[in-house]
Amino acid sequence: MKIICIGRNYAEHAAELNNPVPQRPVIFMKPATALLTDGKPFYHPDFSNNIHYELELVIKICKNGKYIPVEQAHLYYDQIGLGIDFTARDLQDELKAKGHPWEIAKAFDHSAVISKFFSLSDYDKTAIRFQLKKNEAVVQSGVSSDMIFGFDYIVSYVSRFFTLQLGDLIFTGTPAGVGKVEIGDRLEGILEGQSILFCQVK
Ligand code: ZN
């Protein structure tokens, strides 16, 4: 399986990092070794002094496909969950300044925390609300209607470049409010009022 991530998909988040709103989805990937599941703790890596949380809606691919038309895209994903796209912001800033790829800042071990997944048929895809709490305080609040590129467009666009396969995950971008984590922080992801993701930073 692979993990595909969309960058800068919420206008307010693009603005908070002084990035322009993209004309096309910004895509990067993480390997399967980036996954952190089942509420396991995240051990702060020693190569960064500025690890940021980014809470995101994550969709799961349920059918193999390539060159998927936008109108058919909804047939290719059927589950939703939450994920944290941990980012070594200090490394990313250095890489961006040099025009280098982001992998060491974005795709390192356990940088993709995921919750359990739920059937999308129970949600209104156009208005899914989600929140991140850090140590009980709400630090991010998002709604899928604020995405610059919606789920169907993302699936269609990504499949032009990469064959999508059963079980692949797509992180669909983070809303504003990203910030640093410190050892001892406790992160909690809430999807439509339900707490479904927990991550202790150790
Ligand atoms: Zn992200």
PDB file of N, CA and C and ligand atoms in Angstrom, residues 5-8 13 28 30 53-56 84-87 89 102 106 171-174 178, ligand 1:
ATOM      1  N   CYS A   5      -0.349  12.056  -0.031  1.00  0.00           N
ATOM      2  CA  CYS A   5      -0.750  13.220   0.763  1.00  0.00           C
ATOM      3  C   CYS A   5      -0.911  14.439  -0.141  1.00  0.00           C
ATOM      4  N   ILE A   6      -1.914  15.239   0.205  1.00  0.00           N
ATOM      5  CA  ILE A   6      -2.170  16.473  -0.530  1.00  0.00           C
ATOM      6  C   ILE A   6      -1.739  17.640   0.360  1.00  0.00           C
ATOM      7  N   GLY A   7      -0.921  18.509  -0.182  1.00  0.00           N
ATOM      8  CA  GLY A   7      -0.456  19.686   0.562  1.00  0.00           C
ATOM      9  C   GLY A   7      -1.282  20.912   0.197  1.00  0.00           C
ATOM     10  N   ARG A   8      -1.354  21.865   1.100  1.00  0.00           N
ATOM     11  CA  ARG A   8      -1.970  23.179   0.828  1.00  0.00           C
ATOM     12  C   ARG A   8      -3.384  23.071   0.242  1.00  0.00           C
ATOM     13  N   HIS A  13      -4.715  27.532   5.684  1.00  0.00           N
ATOM     14  CA  HIS A  13      -3.461  26.872   6.059  1.00  0.00           C
ATOM     15  C   HIS A  13      -2.336  27.291   5.107  1.00  0.00           C
ATOM     16  N   PHE A  28       2.547  14.609  -2.339  1.00  0.00           N
ATOM     17  CA  PHE A  28       3.757  13.907  -1.921  1.00  0.00           C
ATOM     18  C   PHE A  28       3.330  12.565  -1.342  1.00  0.00           C
ATOM     19  N   LYS A  30       4.189   9.047   1.378  1.00  0.00           N
ATOM     20  CA  LYS A  30       4.893   8.459   2.510  1.00  0.00           C
ATOM     21  C   LYS A  30       4.897   6.949   2.292  1.00  0.00           C
ATOM     22  N   TYR A  53       2.174  19.001  14.134  1.00  0.00           N
ATOM     23  CA  TYR A  53       1.006  18.157  13.834  1.00  0.00           C
ATOM     24  C   TYR A  53       0.248  18.788  12.678  1.00  0.00           C
ATOM     25  N   GLU A  54      -0.376  17.960  11.857  1.00  0.00           N
ATOM     26  CA  GLU A  54      -1.328  18.412  10.828  1.00  0.00           C
ATOM     27  C   GLU A  54      -2.446  17.370  10.821  1.00  0.00           C
ATOM     28  N   LEU A  55      -3.601  17.730  11.339  1.00  0.00           N
ATOM     29  CA  LEU A  55      -4.725  16.779  11.329  1.00  0.00           C
ATOM     30  C   LEU A  55      -5.420  16.824   9.968  1.00  0.00           C
ATOM     31  N   GLU A  56      -5.746  15.649   9.432  1.00  0.00           N
ATOM     32  CA  GLU A  56      -6.317  15.596   8.083  1.00  0.00           C
ATOM     33  C   GLU A  56      -7.398  14.513   7.992  1.00  0.00           C
ATOM     34  N   ILE A  84      -2.786  12.095  11.286  1.00  0.00           N
ATOM     35  CA  ILE A  84      -1.873  13.208  11.565  1.00  0.00           C
ATOM     36  C   ILE A  84      -0.675  13.055  10.644  1.00  0.00           C
ATOM     37  N   ASP A  85      -0.449  14.093   9.855  1.00  0.00           N
ATOM     38  CA  ASP A  85       0.701  14.160   8.952  1.00  0.00           C
ATOM     39  C   ASP A  85       1.805  14.890   9.730  1.00  0.00           C
ATOM     40  N   PHE A  86       2.577  14.127  10.523  1.00  0.00           N
ATOM     41  CA  PHE A  86       3.668  14.757  11.271  1.00  0.00           C
ATOM     42  C   PHE A  86       4.724  15.268  10.292  1.00  0.00           C
ATOM     43  N   THR A  87       5.166  16.491  10.532  1.00  0.00           N
ATOM     44  CA  THR A  87       6.069  17.180   9.607  1.00  0.00           C
ATOM     45  C   THR A  87       7.222  17.801  10.376  1.00  0.00           C
ATOM     46  N   ARG A  89       9.087  20.557  10.442  1.00  0.00           N
ATOM     47  CA  ARG A  89       8.947  21.839   9.748  1.00  0.00           C
ATOM     48  C   ARG A  89      10.302  22.504   9.516  1.00  0.00           C
ATOM     49  N   TRP A 102      10.826  16.729  -0.259  1.00  0.00           N
ATOM     50  CA  TRP A 102      10.443  16.865   1.145  1.00  0.00           C
ATOM     51  C   TRP A 102      10.573  15.579   1.966  1.00  0.00           C
ATOM     52  N   LYS A 106       8.846  14.681   5.780  1.00  0.00           N
ATOM     53  CA  LYS A 106       7.439  14.295   5.722  1.00  0.00           C
ATOM     54  C   LYS A 106       7.199  12.787   5.790  1.00  0.00           C
ATOM     55  N   PHE A 171      -4.226  11.226   2.395  1.00  0.00           N
ATOM     56  CA  PHE A 171      -4.347  12.329   3.355  1.00  0.00           C
ATOM     57  C   PHE A 171      -4.729  13.560   2.536  1.00  0.00           C
ATOM     58  N   THR A 172      -5.841  14.205   2.908  1.00  0.00           N
ATOM     59  CA  THR A 172      -6.411  15.207   2.005  1.00  0.00           C
ATOM     60  C   THR A 172      -6.084  16.655   2.380  1.00  0.00           C
ATOM     61  N   GLY A 173      -5.098  16.848   3.242  1.00  0.00           N
ATOM     62  CA  GLY A 173      -4.662  18.212   3.563  1.00  0.00           C
ATOM     63  C   GLY A 173      -5.154  18.666   4.922  1.00  0.00           C
ATOM     64  N   THR A 174      -4.452  19.650   5.465  1.00  0.00           N
ATOM     65  CA  THR A 174      -4.765  20.092   6.832  1.00  0.00           C
ATOM     66  C   THR A 174      -5.336  21.507   6.833  1.00  0.00           C
ATOM     67  N   VAL A 178      -1.881  24.573  12.426  1.00  0.00           N
ATOM     68  CA  VAL A 178      -0.790  23.628  12.668  1.00  0.00           C
ATOM     69  C   VAL A 178       0.175  24.213  13.695  1.00  0.00           C
TER      70      VAL A 178
HETATM   71 ZN    ZN B   1      -0.371  17.564   5.511  1.00  0.00          ZN
END
